[in-house]
Short mmCIF file of C-alpha atoms and ligand atoms in Angstrom, two decimals:
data_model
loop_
_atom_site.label_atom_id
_atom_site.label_comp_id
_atom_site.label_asym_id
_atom_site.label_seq_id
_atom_site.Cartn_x
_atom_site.Cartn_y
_atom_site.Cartn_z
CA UNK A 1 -19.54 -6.56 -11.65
CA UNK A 2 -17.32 -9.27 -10.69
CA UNK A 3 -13.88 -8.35 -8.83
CA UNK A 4 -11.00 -10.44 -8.92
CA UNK A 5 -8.39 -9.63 -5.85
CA UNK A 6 -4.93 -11.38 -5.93
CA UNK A 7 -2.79 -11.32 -3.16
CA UNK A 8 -5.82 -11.88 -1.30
CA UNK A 9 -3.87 -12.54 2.18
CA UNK A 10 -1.82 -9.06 1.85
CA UNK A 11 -2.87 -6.66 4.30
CA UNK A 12 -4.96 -4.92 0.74
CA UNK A 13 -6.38 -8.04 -0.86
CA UNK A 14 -7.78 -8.97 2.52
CA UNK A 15 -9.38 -5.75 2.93
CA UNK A 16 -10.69 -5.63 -0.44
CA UNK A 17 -12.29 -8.65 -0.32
CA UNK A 18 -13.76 -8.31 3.01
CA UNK A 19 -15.15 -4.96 2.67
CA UNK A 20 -16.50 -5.96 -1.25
CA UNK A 21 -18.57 -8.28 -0.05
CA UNK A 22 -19.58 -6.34 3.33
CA UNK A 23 -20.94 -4.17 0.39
CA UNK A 24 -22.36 -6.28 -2.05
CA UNK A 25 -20.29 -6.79 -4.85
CA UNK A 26 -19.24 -9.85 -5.98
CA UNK A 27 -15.51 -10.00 -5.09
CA UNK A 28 -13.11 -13.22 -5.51
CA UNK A 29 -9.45 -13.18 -3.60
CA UNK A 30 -7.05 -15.48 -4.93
CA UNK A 31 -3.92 -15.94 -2.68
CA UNK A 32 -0.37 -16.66 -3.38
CA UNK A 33 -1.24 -20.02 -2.74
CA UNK A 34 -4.34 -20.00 -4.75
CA UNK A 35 -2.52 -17.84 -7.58
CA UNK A 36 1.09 -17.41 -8.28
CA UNK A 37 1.30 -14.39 -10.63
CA UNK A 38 4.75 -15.15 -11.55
CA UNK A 39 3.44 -18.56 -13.51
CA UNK A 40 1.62 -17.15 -16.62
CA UNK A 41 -0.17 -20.04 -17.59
CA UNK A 42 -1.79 -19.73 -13.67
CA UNK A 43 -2.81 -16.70 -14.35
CA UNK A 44 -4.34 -17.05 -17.72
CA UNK A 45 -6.55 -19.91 -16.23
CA UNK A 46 -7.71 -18.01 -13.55
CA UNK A 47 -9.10 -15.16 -15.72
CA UNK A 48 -10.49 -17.41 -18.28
CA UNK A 49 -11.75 -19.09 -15.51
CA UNK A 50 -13.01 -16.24 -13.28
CA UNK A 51 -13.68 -14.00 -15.99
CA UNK A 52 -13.39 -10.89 -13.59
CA UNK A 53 -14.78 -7.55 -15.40
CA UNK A 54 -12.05 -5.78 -13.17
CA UNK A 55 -8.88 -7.33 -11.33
CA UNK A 56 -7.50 -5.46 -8.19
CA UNK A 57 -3.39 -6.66 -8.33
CA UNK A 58 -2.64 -6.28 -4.60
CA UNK A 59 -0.04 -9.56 -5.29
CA UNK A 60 3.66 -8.25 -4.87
CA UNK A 61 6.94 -8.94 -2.83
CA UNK A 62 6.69 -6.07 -0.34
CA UNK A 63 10.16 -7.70 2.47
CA UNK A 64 12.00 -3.89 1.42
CA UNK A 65 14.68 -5.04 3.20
CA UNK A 66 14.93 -8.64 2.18
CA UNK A 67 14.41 -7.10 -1.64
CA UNK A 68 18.14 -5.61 -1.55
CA UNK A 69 19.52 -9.09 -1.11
CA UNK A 70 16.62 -10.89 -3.28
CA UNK A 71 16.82 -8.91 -6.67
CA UNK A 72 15.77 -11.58 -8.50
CA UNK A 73 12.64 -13.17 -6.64
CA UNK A 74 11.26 -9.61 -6.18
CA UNK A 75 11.69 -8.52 -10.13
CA UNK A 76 10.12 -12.17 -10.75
CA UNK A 77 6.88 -10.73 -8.83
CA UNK A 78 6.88 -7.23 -9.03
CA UNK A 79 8.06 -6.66 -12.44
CA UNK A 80 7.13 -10.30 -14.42
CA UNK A 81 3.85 -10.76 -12.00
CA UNK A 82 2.60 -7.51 -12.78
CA UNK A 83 3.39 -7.89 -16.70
CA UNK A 84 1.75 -11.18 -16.53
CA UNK A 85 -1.68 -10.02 -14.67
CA UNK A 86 -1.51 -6.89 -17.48
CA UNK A 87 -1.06 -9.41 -20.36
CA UNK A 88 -4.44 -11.38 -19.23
CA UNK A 89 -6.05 -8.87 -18.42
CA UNK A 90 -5.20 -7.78 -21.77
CA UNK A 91 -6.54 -10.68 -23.51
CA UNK A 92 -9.86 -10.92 -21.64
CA UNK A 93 -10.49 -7.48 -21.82
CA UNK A 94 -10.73 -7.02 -17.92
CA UNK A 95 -10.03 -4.02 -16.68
CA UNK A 96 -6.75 -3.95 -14.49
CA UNK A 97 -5.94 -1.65 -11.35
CA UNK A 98 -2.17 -2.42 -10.28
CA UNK A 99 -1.29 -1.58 -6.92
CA UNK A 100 2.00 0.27 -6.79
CA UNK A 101 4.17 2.56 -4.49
CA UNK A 102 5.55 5.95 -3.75
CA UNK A 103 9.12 4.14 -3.19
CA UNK A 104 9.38 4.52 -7.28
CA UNK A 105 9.71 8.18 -6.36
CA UNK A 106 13.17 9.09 -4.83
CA UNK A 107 11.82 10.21 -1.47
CA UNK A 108 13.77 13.56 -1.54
CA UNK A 109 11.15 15.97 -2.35
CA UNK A 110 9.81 18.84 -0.18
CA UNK A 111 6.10 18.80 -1.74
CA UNK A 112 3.45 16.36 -2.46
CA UNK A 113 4.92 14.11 -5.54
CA UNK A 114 2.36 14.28 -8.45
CA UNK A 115 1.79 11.42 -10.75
CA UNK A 116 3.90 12.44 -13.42
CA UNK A 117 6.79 13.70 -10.71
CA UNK A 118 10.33 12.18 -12.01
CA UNK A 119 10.98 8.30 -10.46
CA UNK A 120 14.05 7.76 -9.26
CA UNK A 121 13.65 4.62 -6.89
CA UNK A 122 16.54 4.25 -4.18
CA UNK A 123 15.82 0.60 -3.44
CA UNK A 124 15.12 -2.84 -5.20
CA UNK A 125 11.86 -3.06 -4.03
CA UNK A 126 10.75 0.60 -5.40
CA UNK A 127 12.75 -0.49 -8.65
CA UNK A 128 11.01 -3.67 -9.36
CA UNK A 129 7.69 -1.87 -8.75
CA UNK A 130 8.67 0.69 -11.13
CA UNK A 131 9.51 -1.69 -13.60
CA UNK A 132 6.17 -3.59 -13.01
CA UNK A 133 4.43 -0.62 -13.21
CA UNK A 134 6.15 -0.20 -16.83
CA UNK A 135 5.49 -3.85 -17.76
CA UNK A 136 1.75 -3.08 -17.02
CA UNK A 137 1.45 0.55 -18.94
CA UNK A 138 3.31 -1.57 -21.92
CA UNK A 139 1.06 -4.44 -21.85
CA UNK A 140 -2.21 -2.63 -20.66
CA UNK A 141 -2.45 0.87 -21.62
CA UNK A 142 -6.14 1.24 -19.76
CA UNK A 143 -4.94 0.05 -16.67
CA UNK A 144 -4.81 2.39 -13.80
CA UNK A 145 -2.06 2.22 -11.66
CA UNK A 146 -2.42 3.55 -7.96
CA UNK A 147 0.28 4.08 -5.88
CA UNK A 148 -0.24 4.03 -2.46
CA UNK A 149 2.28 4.43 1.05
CA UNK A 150 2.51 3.96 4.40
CA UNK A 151 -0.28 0.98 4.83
CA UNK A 152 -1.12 -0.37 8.29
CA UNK A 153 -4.41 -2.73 9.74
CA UNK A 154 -3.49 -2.23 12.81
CA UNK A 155 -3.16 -5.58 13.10
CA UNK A 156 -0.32 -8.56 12.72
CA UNK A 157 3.34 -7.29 12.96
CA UNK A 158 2.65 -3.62 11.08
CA UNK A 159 3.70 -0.13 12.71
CA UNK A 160 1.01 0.76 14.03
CA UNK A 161 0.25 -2.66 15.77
CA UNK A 162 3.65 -3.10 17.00
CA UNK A 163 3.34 0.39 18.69
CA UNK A 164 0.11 -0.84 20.46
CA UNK A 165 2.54 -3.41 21.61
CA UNK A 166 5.01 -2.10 22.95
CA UNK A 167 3.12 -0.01 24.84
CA UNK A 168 2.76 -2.76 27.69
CA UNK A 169 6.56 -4.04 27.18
CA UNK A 170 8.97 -1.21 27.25
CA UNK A 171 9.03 2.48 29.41
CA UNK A 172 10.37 4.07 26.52
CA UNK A 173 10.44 3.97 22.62
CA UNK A 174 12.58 5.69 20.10
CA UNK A 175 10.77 6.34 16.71
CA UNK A 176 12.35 8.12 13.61
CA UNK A 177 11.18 11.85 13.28
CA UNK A 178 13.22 12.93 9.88
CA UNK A 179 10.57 10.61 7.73
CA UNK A 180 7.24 12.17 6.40
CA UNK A 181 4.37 9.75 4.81
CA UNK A 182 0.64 9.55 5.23
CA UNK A 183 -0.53 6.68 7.06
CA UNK A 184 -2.76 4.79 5.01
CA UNK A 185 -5.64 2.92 7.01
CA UNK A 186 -5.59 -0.84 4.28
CA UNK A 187 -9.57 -0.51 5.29
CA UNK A 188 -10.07 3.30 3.73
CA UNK A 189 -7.78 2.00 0.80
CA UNK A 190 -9.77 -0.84 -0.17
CA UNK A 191 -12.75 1.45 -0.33
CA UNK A 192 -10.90 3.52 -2.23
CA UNK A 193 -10.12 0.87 -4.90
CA UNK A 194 -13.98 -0.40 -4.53
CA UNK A 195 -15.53 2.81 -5.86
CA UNK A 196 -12.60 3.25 -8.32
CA UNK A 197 -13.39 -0.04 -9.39
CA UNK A 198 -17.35 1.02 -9.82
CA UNK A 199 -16.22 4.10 -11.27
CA UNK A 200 -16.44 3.82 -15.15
CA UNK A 201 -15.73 7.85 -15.58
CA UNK A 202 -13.05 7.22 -13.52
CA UNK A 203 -10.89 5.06 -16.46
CA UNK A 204 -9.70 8.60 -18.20
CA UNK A 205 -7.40 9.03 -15.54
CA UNK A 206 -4.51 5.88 -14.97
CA UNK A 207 -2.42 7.01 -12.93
CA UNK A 208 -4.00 8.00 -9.36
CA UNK A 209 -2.13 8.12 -5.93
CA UNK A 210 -4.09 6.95 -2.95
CA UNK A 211 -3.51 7.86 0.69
CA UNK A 212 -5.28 8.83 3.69
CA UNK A 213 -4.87 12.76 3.72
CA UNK A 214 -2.57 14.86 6.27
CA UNK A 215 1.17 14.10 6.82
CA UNK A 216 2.94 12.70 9.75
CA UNK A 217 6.56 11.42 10.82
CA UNK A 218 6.70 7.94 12.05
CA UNK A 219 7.02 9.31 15.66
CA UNK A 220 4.42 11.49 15.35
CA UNK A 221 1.82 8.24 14.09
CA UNK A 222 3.45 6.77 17.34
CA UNK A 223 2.48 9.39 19.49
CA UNK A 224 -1.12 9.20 18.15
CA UNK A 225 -1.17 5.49 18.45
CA UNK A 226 -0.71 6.20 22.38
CA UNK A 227 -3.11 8.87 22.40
CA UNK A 228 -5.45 6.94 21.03
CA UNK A 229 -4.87 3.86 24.02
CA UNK A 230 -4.63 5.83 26.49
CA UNK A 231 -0.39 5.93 26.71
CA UNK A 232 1.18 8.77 27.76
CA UNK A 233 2.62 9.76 24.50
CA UNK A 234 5.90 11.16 26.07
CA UNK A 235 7.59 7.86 26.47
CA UNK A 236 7.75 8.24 22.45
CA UNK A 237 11.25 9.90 21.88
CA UNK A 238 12.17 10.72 18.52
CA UNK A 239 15.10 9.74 17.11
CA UNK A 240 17.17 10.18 13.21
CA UNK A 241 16.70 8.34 10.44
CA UNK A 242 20.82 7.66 10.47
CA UNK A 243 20.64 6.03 14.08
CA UNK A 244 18.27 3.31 12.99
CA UNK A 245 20.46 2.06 9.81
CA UNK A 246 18.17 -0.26 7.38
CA UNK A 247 19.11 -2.58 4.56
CA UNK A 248 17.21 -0.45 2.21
CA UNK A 249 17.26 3.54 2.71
CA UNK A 250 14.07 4.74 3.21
CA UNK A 251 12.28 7.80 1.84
CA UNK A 252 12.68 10.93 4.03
CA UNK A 253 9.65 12.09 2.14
CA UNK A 254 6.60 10.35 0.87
CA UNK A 255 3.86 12.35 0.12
CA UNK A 256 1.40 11.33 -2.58
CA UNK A 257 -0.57 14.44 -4.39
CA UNK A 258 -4.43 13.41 -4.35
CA UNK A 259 -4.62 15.14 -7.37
CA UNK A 260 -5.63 13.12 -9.69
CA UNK A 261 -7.63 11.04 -7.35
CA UNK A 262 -10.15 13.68 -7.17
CA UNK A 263 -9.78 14.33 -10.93
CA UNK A 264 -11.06 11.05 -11.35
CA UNK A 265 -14.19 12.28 -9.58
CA UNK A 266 -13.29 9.87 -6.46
CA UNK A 267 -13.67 11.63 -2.44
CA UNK A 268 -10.23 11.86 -1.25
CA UNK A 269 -9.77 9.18 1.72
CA UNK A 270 -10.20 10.67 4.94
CA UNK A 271 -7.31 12.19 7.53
CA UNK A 272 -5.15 9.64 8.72
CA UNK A 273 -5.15 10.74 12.45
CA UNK A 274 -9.70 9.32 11.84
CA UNK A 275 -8.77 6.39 10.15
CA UNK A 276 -6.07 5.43 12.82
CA UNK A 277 -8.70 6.07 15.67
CA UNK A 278 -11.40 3.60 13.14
CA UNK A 279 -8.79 1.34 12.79
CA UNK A 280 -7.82 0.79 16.58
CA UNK A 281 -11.70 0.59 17.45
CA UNK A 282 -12.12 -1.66 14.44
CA UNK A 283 -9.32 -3.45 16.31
CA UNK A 284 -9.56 -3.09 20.03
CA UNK A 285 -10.83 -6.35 22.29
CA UNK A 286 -14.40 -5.12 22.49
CA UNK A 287 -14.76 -4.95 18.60
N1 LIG B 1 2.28 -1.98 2.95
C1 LIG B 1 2.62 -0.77 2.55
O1 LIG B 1 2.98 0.11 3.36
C2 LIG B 1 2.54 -0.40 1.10
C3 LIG B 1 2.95 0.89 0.75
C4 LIG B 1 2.90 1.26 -0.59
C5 LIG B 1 2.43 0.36 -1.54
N2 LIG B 1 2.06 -0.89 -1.18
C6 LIG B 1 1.61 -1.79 -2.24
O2 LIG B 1 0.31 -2.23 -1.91
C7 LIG B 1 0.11 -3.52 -2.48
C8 LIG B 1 -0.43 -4.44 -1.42
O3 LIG B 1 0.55 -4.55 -0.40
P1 LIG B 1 0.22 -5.08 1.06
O4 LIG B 1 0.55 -4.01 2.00
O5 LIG B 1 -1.12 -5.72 1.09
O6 LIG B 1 1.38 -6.17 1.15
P2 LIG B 1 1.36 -7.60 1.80
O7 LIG B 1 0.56 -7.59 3.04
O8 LIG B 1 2.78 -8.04 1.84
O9 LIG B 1 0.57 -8.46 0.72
C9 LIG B 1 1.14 -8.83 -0.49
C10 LIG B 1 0.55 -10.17 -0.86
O10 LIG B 1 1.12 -10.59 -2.11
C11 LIG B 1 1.26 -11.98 -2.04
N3 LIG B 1 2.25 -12.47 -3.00
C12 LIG B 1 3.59 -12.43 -2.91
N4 LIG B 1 4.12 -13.05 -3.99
C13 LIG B 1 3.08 -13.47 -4.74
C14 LIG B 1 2.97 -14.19 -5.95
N5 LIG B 1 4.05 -14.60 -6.62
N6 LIG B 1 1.73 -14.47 -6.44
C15 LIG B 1 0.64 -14.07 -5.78
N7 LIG B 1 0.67 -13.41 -4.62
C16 LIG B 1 1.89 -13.11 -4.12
C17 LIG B 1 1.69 -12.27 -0.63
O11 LIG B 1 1.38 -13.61 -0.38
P3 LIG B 1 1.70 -14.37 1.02
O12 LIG B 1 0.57 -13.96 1.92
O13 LIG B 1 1.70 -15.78 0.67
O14 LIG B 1 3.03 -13.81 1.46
C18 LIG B 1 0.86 -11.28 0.16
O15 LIG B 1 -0.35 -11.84 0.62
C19 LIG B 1 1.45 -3.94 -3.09
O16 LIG B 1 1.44 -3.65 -4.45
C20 LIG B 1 2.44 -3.02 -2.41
O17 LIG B 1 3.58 -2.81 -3.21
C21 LIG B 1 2.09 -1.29 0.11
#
């Protein structure tokens, strides 16, 4: 089986293609660079070219913030990338999993969303990848869609990295408490999408939600993050959504139903609070 990954410098696509070949499969990662999704013909040659059996779209303008003042650039990739990956797809008869988010849902809700759970997307960014999302269920009706939240490496300028961070610059942090998610190690996600992607039984089902299990509030994934160096974990306060004001209002809930992950026959991914410990050895100097 032969795995195409675009988006293949994202914190997914990286781990996809790393941990595909760490395993044996024969995985190519295009980049933005490499391949633009928003220019059709690009991404007509690259399939023809490639010829993938399966294409993993982790390509898509993720700046939340920068999204409410850049409607149009992050429709052109979210919404007209996504249709254009479905289209070739499409026509080569590869199968296509589209990465997507749980900011389509409205972040209001008090209990795991389901798949099916009414969207109602409160930013650009969650409404271009709900209208990508669309574009690909028009164009593609096999495709499987898997919405995901709350990804970190541990690495580069992410939450969880910047927490390791600060840890040696400041006595004190503040860290929102009034937002619940499930911190998503990229790692345990793109092993997720592997066996999904090796998973022919699996096609029935096309939507699927994909997250590390257990909840947590940002401060509480803060606290852990100390735990886990060493930190006392007191010198993280928490603090209210409302006193850290963002561009784009973020979810106070975000909690993806595995349900139809484990319909598709797939082991749900692991608790976060493991993955975050895996991910800061994976991570530490010694590794
Ligand atoms: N991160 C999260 O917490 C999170 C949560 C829920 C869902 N997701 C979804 O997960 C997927 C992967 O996200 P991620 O966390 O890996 O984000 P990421 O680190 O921002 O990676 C996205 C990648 O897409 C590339 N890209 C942007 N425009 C492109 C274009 N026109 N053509 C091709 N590639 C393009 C970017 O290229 P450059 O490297 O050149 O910028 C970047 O490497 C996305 O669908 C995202 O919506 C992420």
């Amino acid at each position: 089986m032969r795995i195409l990954v675009t988006g293949a410098r994202g914190q997914v696509g990286q781990q996809i293609v790393r941990r595909g070949a760490a395993t044996g499969l024969e995985v190519v990662g295009m980049s933005s660079t490499e391949l633009d999704i928003t220019v059709e013909s690009s991404v007509h040659s690259a399939l023809t070219e490639v010829r993938p059996n399966v294409v993993i779209n982790c390509a898509a303008y993720t700046a939340v913030d920068k999204a409410e003042l850049d409607f149009q650039r992050a429709a052109d990739v979210n919404g007209r990338g996504a249709r254009n990956i479905a289209t070739a797809c499409h026509t080569t008869e590869a199968h296509l999993i589209h990465v997507s988010t749980d900011y389509v849902f409205g972040g209001d809700a008090s209990e795991p969303y389901e798949i099916d759970a009414p969207k109602n997307p409160k930013t650009v960014y969650g409404r271009t990848k709900l209208d990508g999302e669309g574009a690909v269920r028009a164009v593609a009706p096999s495709a499987q869609i898997v919405r995901t939240a709350w990804v970190f490496t541990g690495t580069g300028s992410d939450f969880v990295a910047t927490m390791h961070r600060l840890e040696s610059e400041r006595q004190f942090i503040d860290v929102v408490d009034d937002q619940v998610g499930s911190p998503t190690y990229a790692a345990d996600l793109a092993d997720g999408l592997l066996r999904l992607a090796s998973t022919a039984q699996s096609r029935t089902v096309t939507t699927l939600h994909a997250a590390n299990s257990g909840t947590a509030t940002w401060y509480q994934l803060a606290r852990a993050v100390f735990e886990e160096i060493g930190a006392d974990p007191d010198r993280i306060r928490p603090c209210t959504t409302e006193e850290f004001p963002r561009p784009a209002p973020r979810p106070r809930y975000s909690v993806l139903s595995d349900r139809a992950w484990r319909a598709a026959g797939l082991e749900p991914l692991r608790p976060w609070r493991d993955a975050l410990h895996a991910a800061l050895a994976d991570h530490s100097p010694q590794a």
